Short mmCIF file of C-alpha atoms in Angstrom, two decimals:
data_model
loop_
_atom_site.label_atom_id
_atom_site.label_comp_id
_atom_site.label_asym_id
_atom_site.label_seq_id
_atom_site.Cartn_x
_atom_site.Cartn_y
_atom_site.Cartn_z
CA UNK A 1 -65.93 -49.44 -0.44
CA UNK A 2 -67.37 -51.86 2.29
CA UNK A 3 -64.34 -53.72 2.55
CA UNK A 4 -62.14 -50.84 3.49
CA UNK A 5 -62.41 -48.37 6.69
CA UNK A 6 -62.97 -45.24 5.52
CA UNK A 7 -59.27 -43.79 6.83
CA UNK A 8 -57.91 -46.66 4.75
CA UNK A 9 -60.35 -45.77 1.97
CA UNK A 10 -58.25 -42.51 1.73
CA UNK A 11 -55.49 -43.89 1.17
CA UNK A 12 -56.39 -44.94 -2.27
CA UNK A 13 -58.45 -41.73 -2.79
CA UNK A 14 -56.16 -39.54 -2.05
CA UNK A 15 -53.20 -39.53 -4.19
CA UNK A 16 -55.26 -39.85 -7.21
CA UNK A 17 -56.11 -36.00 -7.18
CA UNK A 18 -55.73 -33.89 -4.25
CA UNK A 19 -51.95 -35.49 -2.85
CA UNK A 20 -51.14 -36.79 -6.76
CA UNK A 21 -47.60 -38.17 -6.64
CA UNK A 22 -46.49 -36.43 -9.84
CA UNK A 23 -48.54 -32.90 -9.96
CA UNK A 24 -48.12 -32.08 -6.25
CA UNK A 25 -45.79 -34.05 -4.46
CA UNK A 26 -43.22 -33.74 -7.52
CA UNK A 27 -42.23 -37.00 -7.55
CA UNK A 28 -41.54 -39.62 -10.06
CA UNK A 29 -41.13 -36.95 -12.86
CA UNK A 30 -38.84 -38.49 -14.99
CA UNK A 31 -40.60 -41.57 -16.28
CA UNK A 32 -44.03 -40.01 -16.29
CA UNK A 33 -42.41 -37.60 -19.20
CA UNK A 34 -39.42 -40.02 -21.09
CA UNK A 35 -41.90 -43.21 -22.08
CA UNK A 36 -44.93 -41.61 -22.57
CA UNK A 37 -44.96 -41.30 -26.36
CA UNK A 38 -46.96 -44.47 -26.65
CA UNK A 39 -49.87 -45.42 -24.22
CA UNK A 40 -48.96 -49.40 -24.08
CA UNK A 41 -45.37 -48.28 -22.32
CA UNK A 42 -47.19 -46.41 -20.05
CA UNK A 43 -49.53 -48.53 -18.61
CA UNK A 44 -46.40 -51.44 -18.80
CA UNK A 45 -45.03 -48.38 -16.51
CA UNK A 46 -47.66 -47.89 -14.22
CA UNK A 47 -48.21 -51.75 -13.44
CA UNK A 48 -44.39 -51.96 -13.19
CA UNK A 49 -44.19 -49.21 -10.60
CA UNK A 50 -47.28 -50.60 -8.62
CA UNK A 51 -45.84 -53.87 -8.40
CA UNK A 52 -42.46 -52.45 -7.13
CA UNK A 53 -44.24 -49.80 -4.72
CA UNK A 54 -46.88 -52.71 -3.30
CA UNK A 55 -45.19 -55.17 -2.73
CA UNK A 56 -42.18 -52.94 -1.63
CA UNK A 57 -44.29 -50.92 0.58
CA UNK A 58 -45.19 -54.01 2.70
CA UNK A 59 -41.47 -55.57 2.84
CA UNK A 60 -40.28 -51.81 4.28
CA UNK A 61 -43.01 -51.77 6.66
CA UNK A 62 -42.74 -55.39 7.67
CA UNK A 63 -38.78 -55.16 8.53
CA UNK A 64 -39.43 -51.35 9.70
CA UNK A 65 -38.68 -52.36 13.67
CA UNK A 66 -35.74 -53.72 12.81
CA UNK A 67 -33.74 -51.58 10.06
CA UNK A 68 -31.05 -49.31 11.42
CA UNK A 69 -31.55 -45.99 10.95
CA UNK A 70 -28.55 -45.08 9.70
CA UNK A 71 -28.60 -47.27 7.04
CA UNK A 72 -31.77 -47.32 6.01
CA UNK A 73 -31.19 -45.77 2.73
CA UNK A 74 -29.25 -48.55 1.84
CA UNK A 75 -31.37 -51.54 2.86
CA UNK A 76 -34.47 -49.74 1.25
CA UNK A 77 -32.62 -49.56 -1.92
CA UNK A 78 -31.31 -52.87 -2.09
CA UNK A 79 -35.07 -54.30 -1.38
CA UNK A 80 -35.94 -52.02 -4.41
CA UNK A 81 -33.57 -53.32 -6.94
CA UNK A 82 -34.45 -56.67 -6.50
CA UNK A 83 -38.22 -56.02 -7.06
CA UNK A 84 -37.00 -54.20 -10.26
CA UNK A 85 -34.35 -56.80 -11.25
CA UNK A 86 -37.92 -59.22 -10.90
CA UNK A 87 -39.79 -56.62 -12.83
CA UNK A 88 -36.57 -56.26 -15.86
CA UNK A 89 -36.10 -60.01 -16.19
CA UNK A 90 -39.74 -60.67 -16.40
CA UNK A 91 -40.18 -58.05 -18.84
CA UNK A 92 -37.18 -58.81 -20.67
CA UNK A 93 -38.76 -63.03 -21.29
CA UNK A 94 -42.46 -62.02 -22.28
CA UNK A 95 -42.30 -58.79 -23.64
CA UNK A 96 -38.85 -58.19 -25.02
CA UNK A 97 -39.31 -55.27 -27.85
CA UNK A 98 -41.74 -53.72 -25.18
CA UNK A 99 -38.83 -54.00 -22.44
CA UNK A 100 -36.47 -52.09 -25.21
CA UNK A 101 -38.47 -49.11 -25.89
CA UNK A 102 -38.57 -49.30 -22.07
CA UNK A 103 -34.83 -49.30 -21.60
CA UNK A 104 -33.04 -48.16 -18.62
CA UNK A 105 -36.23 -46.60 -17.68
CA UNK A 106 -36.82 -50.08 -15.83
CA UNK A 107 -34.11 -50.01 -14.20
CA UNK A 108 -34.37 -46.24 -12.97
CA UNK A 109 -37.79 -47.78 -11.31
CA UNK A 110 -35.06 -48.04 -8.63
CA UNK A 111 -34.35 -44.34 -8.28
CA UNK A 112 -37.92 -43.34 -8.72
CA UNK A 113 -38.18 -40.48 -6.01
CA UNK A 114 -41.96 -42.22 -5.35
CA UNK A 115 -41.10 -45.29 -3.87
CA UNK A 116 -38.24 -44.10 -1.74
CA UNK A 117 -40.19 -40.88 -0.88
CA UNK A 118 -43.52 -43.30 0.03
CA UNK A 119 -40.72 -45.83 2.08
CA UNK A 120 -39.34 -43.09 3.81
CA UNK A 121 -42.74 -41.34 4.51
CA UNK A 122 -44.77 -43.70 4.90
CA UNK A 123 -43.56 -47.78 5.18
CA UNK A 124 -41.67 -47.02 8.01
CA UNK A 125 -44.40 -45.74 10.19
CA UNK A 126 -47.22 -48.01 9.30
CA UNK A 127 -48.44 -51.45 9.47
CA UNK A 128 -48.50 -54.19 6.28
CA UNK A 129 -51.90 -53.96 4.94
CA UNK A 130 -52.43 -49.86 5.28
CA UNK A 131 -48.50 -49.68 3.60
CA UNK A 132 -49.77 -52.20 0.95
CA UNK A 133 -53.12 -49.67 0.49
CA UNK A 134 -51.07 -46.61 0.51
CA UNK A 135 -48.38 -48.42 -2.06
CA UNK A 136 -51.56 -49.36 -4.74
CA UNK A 137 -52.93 -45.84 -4.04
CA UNK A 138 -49.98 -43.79 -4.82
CA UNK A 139 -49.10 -45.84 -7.91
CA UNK A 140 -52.67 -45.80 -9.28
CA UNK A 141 -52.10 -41.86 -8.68
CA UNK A 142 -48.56 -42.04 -11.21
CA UNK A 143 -50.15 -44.38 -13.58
CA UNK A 144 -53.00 -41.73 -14.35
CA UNK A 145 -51.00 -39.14 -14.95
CA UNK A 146 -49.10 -41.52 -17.36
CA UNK A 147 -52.18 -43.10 -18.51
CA UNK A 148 -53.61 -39.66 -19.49
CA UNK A 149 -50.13 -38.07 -20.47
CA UNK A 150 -49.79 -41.34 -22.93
CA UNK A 151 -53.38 -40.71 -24.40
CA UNK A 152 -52.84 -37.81 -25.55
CA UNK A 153 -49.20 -38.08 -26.91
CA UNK A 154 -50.04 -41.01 -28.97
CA UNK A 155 -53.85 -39.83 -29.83
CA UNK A 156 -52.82 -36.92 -31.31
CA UNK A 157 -49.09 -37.66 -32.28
CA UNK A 158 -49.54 -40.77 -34.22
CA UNK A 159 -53.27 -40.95 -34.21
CA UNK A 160 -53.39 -44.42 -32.51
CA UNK A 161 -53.97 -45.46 -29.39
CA UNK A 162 -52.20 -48.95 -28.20
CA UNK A 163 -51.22 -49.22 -31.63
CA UNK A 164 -54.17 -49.34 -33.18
CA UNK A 165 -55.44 -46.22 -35.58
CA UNK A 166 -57.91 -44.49 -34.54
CA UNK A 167 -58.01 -41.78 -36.63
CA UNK A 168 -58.18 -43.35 -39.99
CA UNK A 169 -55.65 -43.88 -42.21
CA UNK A 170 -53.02 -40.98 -42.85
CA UNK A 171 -52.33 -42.38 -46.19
CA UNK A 172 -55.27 -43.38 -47.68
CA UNK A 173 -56.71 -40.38 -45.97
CA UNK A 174 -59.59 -42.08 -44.59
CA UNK A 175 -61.50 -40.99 -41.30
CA UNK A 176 -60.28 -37.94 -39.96
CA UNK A 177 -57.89 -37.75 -42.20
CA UNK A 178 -59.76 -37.34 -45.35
CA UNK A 179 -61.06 -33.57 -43.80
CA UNK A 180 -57.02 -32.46 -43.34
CA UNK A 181 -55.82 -33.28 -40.14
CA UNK A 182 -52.70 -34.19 -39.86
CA UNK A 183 -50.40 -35.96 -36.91
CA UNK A 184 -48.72 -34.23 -34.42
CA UNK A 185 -45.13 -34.71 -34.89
CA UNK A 186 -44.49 -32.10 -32.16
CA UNK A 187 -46.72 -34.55 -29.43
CA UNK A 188 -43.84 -37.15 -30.40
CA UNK A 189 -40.76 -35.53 -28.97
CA UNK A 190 -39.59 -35.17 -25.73
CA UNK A 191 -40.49 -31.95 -24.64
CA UNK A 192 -43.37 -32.29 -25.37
CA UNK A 193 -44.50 -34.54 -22.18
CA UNK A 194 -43.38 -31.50 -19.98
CA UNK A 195 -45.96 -29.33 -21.72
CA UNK A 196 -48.77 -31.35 -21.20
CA UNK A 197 -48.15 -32.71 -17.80
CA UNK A 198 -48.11 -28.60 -17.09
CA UNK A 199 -51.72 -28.33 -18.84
CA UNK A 200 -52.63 -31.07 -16.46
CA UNK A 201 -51.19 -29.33 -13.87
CA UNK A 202 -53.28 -26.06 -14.78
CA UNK A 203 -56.44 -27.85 -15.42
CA UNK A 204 -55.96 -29.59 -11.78
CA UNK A 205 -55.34 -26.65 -9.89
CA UNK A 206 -57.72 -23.99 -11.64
CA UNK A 207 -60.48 -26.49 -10.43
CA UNK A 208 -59.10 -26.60 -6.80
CA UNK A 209 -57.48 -23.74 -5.89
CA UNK A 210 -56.34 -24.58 -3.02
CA UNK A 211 -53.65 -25.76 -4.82
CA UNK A 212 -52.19 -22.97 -6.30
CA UNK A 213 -48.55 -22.07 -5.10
CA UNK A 214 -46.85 -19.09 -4.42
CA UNK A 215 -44.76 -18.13 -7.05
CA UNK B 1 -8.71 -37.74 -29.32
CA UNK B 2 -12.29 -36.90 -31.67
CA UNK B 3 -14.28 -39.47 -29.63
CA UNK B 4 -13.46 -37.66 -27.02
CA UNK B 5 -14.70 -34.48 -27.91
CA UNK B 6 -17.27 -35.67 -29.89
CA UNK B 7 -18.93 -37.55 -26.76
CA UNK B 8 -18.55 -34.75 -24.53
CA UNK B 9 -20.45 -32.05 -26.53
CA UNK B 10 -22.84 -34.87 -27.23
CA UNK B 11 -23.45 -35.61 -23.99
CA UNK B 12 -23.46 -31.74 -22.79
CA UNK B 13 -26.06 -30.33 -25.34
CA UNK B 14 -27.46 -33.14 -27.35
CA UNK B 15 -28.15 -35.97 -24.95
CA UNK B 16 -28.40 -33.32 -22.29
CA UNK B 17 -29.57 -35.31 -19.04
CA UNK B 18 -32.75 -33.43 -17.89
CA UNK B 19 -34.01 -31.78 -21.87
CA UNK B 20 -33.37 -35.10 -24.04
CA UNK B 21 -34.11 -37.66 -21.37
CA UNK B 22 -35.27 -36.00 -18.23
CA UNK B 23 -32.97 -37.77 -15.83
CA UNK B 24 -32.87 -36.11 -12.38
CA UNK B 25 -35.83 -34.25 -13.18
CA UNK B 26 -37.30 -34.69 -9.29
CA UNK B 27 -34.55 -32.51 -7.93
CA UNK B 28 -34.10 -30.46 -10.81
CA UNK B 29 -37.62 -29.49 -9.55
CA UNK B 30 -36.98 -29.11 -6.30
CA UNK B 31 -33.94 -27.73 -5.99
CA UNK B 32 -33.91 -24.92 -8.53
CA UNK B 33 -35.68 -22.33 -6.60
CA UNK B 34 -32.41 -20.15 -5.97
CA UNK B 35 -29.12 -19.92 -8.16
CA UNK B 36 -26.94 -20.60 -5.04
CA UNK B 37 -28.34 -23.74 -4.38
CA UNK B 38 -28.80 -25.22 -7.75
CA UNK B 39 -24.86 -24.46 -7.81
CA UNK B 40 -23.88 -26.59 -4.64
CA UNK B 41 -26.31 -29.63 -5.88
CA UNK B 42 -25.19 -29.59 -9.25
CA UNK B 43 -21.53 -29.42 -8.80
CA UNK B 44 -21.87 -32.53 -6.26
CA UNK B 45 -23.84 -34.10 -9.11
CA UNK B 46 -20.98 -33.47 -11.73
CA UNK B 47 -18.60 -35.14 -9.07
CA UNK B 48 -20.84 -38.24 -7.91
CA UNK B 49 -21.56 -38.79 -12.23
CA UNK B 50 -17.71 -38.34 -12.74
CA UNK B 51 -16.40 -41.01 -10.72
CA UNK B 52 -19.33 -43.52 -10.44
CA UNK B 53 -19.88 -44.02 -13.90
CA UNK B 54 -16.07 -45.07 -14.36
CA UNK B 55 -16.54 -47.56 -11.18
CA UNK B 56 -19.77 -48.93 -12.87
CA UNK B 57 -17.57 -49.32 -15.90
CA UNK B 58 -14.83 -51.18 -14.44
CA UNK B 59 -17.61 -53.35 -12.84
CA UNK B 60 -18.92 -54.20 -15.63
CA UNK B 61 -16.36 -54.74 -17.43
CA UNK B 62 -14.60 -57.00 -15.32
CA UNK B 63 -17.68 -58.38 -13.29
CA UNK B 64 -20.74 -58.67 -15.38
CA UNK B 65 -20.91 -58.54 -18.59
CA UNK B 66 -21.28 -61.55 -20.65
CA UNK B 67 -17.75 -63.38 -20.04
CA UNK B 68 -16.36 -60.87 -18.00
CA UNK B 69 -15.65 -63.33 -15.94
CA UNK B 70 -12.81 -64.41 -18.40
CA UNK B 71 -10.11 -63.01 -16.12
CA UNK B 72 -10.50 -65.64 -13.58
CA UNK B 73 -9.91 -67.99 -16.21
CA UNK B 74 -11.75 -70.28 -19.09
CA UNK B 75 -14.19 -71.90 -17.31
CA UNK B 76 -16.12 -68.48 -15.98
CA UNK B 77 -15.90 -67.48 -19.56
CA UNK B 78 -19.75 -68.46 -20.11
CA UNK B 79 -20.82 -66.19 -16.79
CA UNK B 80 -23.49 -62.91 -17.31
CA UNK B 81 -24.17 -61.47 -14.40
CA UNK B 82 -25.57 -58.57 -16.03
CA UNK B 83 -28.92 -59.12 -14.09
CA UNK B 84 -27.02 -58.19 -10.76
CA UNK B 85 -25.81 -54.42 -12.71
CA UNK B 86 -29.07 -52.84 -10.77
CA UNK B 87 -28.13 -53.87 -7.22
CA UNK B 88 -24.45 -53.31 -8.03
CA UNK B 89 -24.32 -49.83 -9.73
CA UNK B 90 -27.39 -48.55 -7.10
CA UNK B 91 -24.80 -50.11 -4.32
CA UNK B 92 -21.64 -48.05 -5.61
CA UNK B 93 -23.75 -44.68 -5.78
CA UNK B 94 -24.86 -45.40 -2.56
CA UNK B 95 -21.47 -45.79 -1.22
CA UNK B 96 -19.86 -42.83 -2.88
CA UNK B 97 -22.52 -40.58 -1.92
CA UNK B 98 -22.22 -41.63 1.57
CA UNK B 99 -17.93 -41.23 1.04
CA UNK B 100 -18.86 -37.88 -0.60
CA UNK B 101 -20.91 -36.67 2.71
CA UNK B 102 -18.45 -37.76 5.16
CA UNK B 103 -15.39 -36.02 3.09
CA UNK B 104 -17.16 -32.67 2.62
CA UNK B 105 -18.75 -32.63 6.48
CA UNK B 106 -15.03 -33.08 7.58
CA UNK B 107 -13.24 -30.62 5.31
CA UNK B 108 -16.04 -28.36 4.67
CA UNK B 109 -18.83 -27.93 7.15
CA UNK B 110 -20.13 -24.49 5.68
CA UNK B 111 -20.68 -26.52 2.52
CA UNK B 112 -22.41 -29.02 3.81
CA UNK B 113 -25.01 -27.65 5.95
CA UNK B 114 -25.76 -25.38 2.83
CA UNK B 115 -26.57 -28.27 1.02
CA UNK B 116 -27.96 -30.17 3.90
CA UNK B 117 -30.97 -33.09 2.67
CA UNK B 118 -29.97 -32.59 -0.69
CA UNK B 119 -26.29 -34.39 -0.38
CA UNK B 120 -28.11 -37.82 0.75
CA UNK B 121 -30.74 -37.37 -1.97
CA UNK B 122 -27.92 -37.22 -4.73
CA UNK B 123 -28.60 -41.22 -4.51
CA UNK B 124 -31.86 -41.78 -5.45
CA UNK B 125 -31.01 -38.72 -8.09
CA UNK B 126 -31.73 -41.32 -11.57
CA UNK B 127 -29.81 -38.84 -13.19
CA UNK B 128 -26.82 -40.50 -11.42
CA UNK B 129 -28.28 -44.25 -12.40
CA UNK B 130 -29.51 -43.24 -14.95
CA UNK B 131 -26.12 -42.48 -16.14
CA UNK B 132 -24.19 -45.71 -15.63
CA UNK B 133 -27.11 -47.86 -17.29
CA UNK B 134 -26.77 -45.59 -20.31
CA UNK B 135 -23.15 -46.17 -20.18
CA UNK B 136 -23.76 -49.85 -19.84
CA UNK B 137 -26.85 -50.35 -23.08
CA UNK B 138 -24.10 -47.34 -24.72
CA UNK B 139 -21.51 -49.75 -24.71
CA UNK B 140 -18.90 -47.13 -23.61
CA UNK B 141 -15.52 -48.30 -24.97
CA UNK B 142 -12.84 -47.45 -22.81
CA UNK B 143 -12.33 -46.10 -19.02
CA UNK B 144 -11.51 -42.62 -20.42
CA UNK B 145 -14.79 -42.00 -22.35
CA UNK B 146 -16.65 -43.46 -19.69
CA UNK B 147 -15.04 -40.55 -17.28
CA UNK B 148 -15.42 -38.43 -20.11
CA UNK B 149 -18.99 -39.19 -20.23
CA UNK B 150 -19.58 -38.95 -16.40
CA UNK B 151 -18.03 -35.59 -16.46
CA UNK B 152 -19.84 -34.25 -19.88
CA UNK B 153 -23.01 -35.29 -18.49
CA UNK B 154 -22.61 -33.96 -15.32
CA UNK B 155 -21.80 -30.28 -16.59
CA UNK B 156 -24.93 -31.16 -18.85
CA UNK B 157 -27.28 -31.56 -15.51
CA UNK B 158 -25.39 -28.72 -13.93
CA UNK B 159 -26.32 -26.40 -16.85
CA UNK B 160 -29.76 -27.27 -16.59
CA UNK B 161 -30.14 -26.39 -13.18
CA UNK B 162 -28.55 -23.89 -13.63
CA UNK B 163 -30.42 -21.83 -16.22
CA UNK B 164 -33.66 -23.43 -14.75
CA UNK B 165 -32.87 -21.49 -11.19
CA UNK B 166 -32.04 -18.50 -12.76
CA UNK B 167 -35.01 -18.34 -14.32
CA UNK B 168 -37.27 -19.18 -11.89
CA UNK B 169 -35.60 -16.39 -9.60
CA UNK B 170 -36.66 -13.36 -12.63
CA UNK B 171 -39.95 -15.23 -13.26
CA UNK B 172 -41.27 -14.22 -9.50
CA UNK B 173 -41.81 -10.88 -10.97
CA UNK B 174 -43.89 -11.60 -13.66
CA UNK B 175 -47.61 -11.53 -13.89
CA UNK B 176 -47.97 -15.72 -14.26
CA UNK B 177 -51.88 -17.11 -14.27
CA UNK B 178 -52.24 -18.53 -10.58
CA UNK B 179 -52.86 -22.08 -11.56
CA UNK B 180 -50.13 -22.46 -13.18
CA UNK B 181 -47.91 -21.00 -10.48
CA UNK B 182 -44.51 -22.45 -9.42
CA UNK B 183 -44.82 -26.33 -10.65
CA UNK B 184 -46.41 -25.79 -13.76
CA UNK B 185 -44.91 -22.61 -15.41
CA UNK B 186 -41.48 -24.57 -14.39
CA UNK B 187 -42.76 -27.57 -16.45
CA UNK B 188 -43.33 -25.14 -19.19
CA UNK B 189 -40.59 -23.23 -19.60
CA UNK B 190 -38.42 -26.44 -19.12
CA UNK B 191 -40.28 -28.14 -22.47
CA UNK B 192 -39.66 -24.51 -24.50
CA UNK B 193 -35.74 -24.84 -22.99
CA UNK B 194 -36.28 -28.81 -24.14
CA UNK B 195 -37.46 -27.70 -27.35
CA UNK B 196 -34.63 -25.07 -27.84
CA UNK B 197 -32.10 -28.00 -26.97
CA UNK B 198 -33.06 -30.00 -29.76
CA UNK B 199 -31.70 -27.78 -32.09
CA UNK B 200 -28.60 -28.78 -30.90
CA UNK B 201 -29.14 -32.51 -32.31
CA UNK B 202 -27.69 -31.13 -35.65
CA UNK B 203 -24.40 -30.13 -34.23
CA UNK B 204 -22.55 -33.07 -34.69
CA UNK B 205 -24.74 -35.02 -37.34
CA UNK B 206 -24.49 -31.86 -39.70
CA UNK B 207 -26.78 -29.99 -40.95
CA UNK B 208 -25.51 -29.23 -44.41
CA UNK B 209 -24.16 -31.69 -47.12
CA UNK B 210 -20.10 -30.35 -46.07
CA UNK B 211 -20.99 -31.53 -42.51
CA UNK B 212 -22.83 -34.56 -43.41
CA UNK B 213 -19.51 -35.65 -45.33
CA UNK B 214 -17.21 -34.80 -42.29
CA UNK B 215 -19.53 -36.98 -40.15
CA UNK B 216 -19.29 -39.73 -42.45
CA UNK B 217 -15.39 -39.67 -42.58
CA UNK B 218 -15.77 -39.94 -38.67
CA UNK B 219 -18.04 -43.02 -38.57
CA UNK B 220 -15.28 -44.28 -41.12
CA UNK B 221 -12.80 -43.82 -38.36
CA UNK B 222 -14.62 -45.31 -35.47
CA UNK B 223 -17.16 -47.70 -36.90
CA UNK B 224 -18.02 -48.58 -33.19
CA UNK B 225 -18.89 -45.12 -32.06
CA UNK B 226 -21.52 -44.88 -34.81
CA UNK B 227 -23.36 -47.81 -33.69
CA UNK B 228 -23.38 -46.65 -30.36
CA UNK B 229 -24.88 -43.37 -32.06
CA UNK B 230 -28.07 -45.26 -33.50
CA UNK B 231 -28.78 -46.81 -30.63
CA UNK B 232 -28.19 -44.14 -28.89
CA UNK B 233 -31.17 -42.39 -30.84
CA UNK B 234 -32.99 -45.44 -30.64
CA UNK B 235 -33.12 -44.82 -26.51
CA UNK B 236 -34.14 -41.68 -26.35
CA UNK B 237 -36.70 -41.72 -28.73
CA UNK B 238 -34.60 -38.16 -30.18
CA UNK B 239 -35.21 -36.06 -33.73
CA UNK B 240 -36.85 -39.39 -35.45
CA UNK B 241 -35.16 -37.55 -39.17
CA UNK B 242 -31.49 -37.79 -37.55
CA UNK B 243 -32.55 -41.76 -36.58
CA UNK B 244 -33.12 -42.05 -40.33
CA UNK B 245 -30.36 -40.28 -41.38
CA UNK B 246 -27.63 -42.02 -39.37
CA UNK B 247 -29.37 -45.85 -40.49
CA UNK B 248 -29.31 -44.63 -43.64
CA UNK B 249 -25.97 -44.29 -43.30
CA UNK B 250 -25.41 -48.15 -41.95
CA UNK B 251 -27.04 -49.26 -45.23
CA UNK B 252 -24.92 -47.63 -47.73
CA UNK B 253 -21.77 -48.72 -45.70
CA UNK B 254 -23.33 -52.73 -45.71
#
């Protein structure tokens, strides 16, 4: 990366495995598991959420001097629902059956623990342009964990993957198919999400463990 | 009277807040280390869900739904402001949360420094959101169910927490593989307690034929309720059979 400094380099690097938003910070949990069942919400997710932290990011940190303390959390969250009121009505015009399988989870973009937790630590301590960095990083961090959490929850739930089969067809019983497999129904449900963001949450920490908690 | 009780056990065990559509999971997370604590958060949550949903309701109603506006007479009728519920509902948590703080430092300061960061974070808890948008795309009927569904989904967080804390306090003295320590065992055990909740989704849509008849004499009753039902389902992506069951349903009655 010539065009960044290397401390700003970091920024990016950083939450994408070793300071991950969702796996160690424990943030942002809640849409990372409810629209992952297909991969095309979650990337809609992740872009959504990188919009709202960016550009958020750099608002925060350029009124940071003057916000009062005491009422930060309120000015911070009305800066937030307009990005995501931006984000909902865009959707809503150029992707509208996307923006319903969506839902509220748009609007709870607002109460996503990330961007108040990156505001809070971050945006209000730090100039534009390394807020802005910081904002992309720690998104790019959620929207992997989505990214991969989709993957597999579509992959092997409806045997697709942005809609398209990958697997063959399960009723012609072509590709895959024709040897026996059969779809995942389990991968489809809810629960589901929490069990495989905690297999990426083994995986992650049995190759660094300086990760592992106490118990 | 049914509606009534039919929402709230809905809203306790089927559409449970943190197993059906993980809402509030970020402090569910955080905050269930010990019993006592997950106690104090989640009765403040049952109290902040129990009276800002109703608020967000009345909003709505009166403020910003599609001719809402009415009241002020005909020529608002056209009016949706529905685009400003976001900055509205996120401003009426925000102000009953900080209400909520001042009250309990004043009357009860033992309280409040035992629940110290956690009060303030109650706002950004999209459990609390979470719940007046679902009331909103829900299309609640009245103010009572809308308390009623505050309240029921409140003591459905508060269970949650609840069992997840208690948990978590026997689990420190088992033998647990180290990577998986703390966040990740939690995230397991709460997908097996997710798991175990959705056998609850047959409660109220019956699981036999006898119970499948009673439901249908319900939806009879209160056409409205049942719509809100399949969309309902349609939201949180639940049990895809019941979806089928209950449009099924919608047919035969067209």
């Amino acid at each position: 990366m010539g065009l960044l400094s290397k401390k700003d380099a970091n920024l990016i690097k950083d939450p994408l495995a070793d300071n991950n938003p969702i796996t160690i910070q424990v943030l942002g949990i809640c849409s990372a598991l409810a629209i992952t069942a297909e991969l095309k919400a979650s990337v809609v997710m992740a872009i959504a959420v990188m919009f709202v932290l960016g550009l958020g990011n750099v608002v925060i940190s350029a009124m940071r001097n003057i916000i009062p303390s005491k009422i930060r959390i309120i000015v911070q969250l009305i800066v937030v629902a307009t990005l995501v009121i931006i984000v909902d009505q865009v959707l809503k015009a150029f992707a509208y059956p996307l923006s319903k399988t969506l839902s509220v989870f748009v609007g709870l973009i607002i109460t996503n623990c990330i961007i108040m937790g990156r505001f809070e630590a971050f945006a209000l301590g730090n100039g534009l342009w390394r807020s802005f960095l910081d904002g992309i990083g720690n998104s790019l961090g959620y929207g992997i964990i989505l990214v991969i959490v989709g993957f597999f929850r579509e992959l092997l739930g409806s045997g697709t993957l942005f809609g398209f089969p990958v697997l063959g067809d399960p009723i012609e019983k072509t590709g895959l198919y024709s040897i026996g497999y059969e779809n995942n129904g389990f991968m489809i449900i809810p629960p589901a999400a929490l069990i495989v963001v905690g297999i990426i949450i083994w995986v992650q920490r049995s190759r660094n463990p300086a990760l592992v908690e106490e118990n | 009277m049914l509606e009534h009780i039919e929402l709230f056990f809905r809203s306790i065990f089927i559409d449970n807040m943190v197993f059906a559509v993980f809402l509030g999971m970020c402090s569910y997370l955080a905050v269930s280390k010990k019993v006592a604590t997950a106690v104090g958060l989640g009765a403040a949550v049952i109290f902040v869900l129990a009276v800002t949903v109703p608020l967000n309701w009345l909003l709505d109603r009166y403020l910003l739904q599609e001719g809402a506006l009415s009241w002020l007479g005909p020529e608002y009728a056209d009016y949706n402001l529905s685009f400003l519920s976001f900055i509205l509902f996120i401003a009426t948590i925000a102000t009953m949360v900080q209400l909520v703080e001042i009250i309990v430092e004043k009357f009860s300061p033992s309280l409040y420094n035992s629940l110290g960061i956690f009060l303030p974070l109650i706002a950004v808890n999209c459990a609390i959101l979470g719940g007046s948008l679902f009331m909103q795309s829900r299309q609640i009927e009245t103010f009572g169910l809308a308390f009623n569904y505050g309240l029921s989904s409140g003591i459905g967080w508060f269970l949650a927490i609840l069992a997840i804390a208690a948990i978590r306090e026997k689990i420190r003295y088992s033998n647990v593989p180290p990577p998986l320590r703390g966040l990740g065992i939690t995230f397991i055990i709460t997908g097996l307690m997710g798991i175990g909740f959705q056998s609850f989704g047959g409660m109220l849509t019956g699981g036999d034929d006898a119970a499948e008849e009673a439901q249908e004499t319900v939806n009879l009753e209160t056409p409205k309720v049942e719509e809100k039902e399949t969309s309902t389902k349609e939201v949180t992506e639940n049990n895809s059979e019941i979806d089928e069951k209950e449009i099924s349903y919608n047919d035969v009655k067209k």
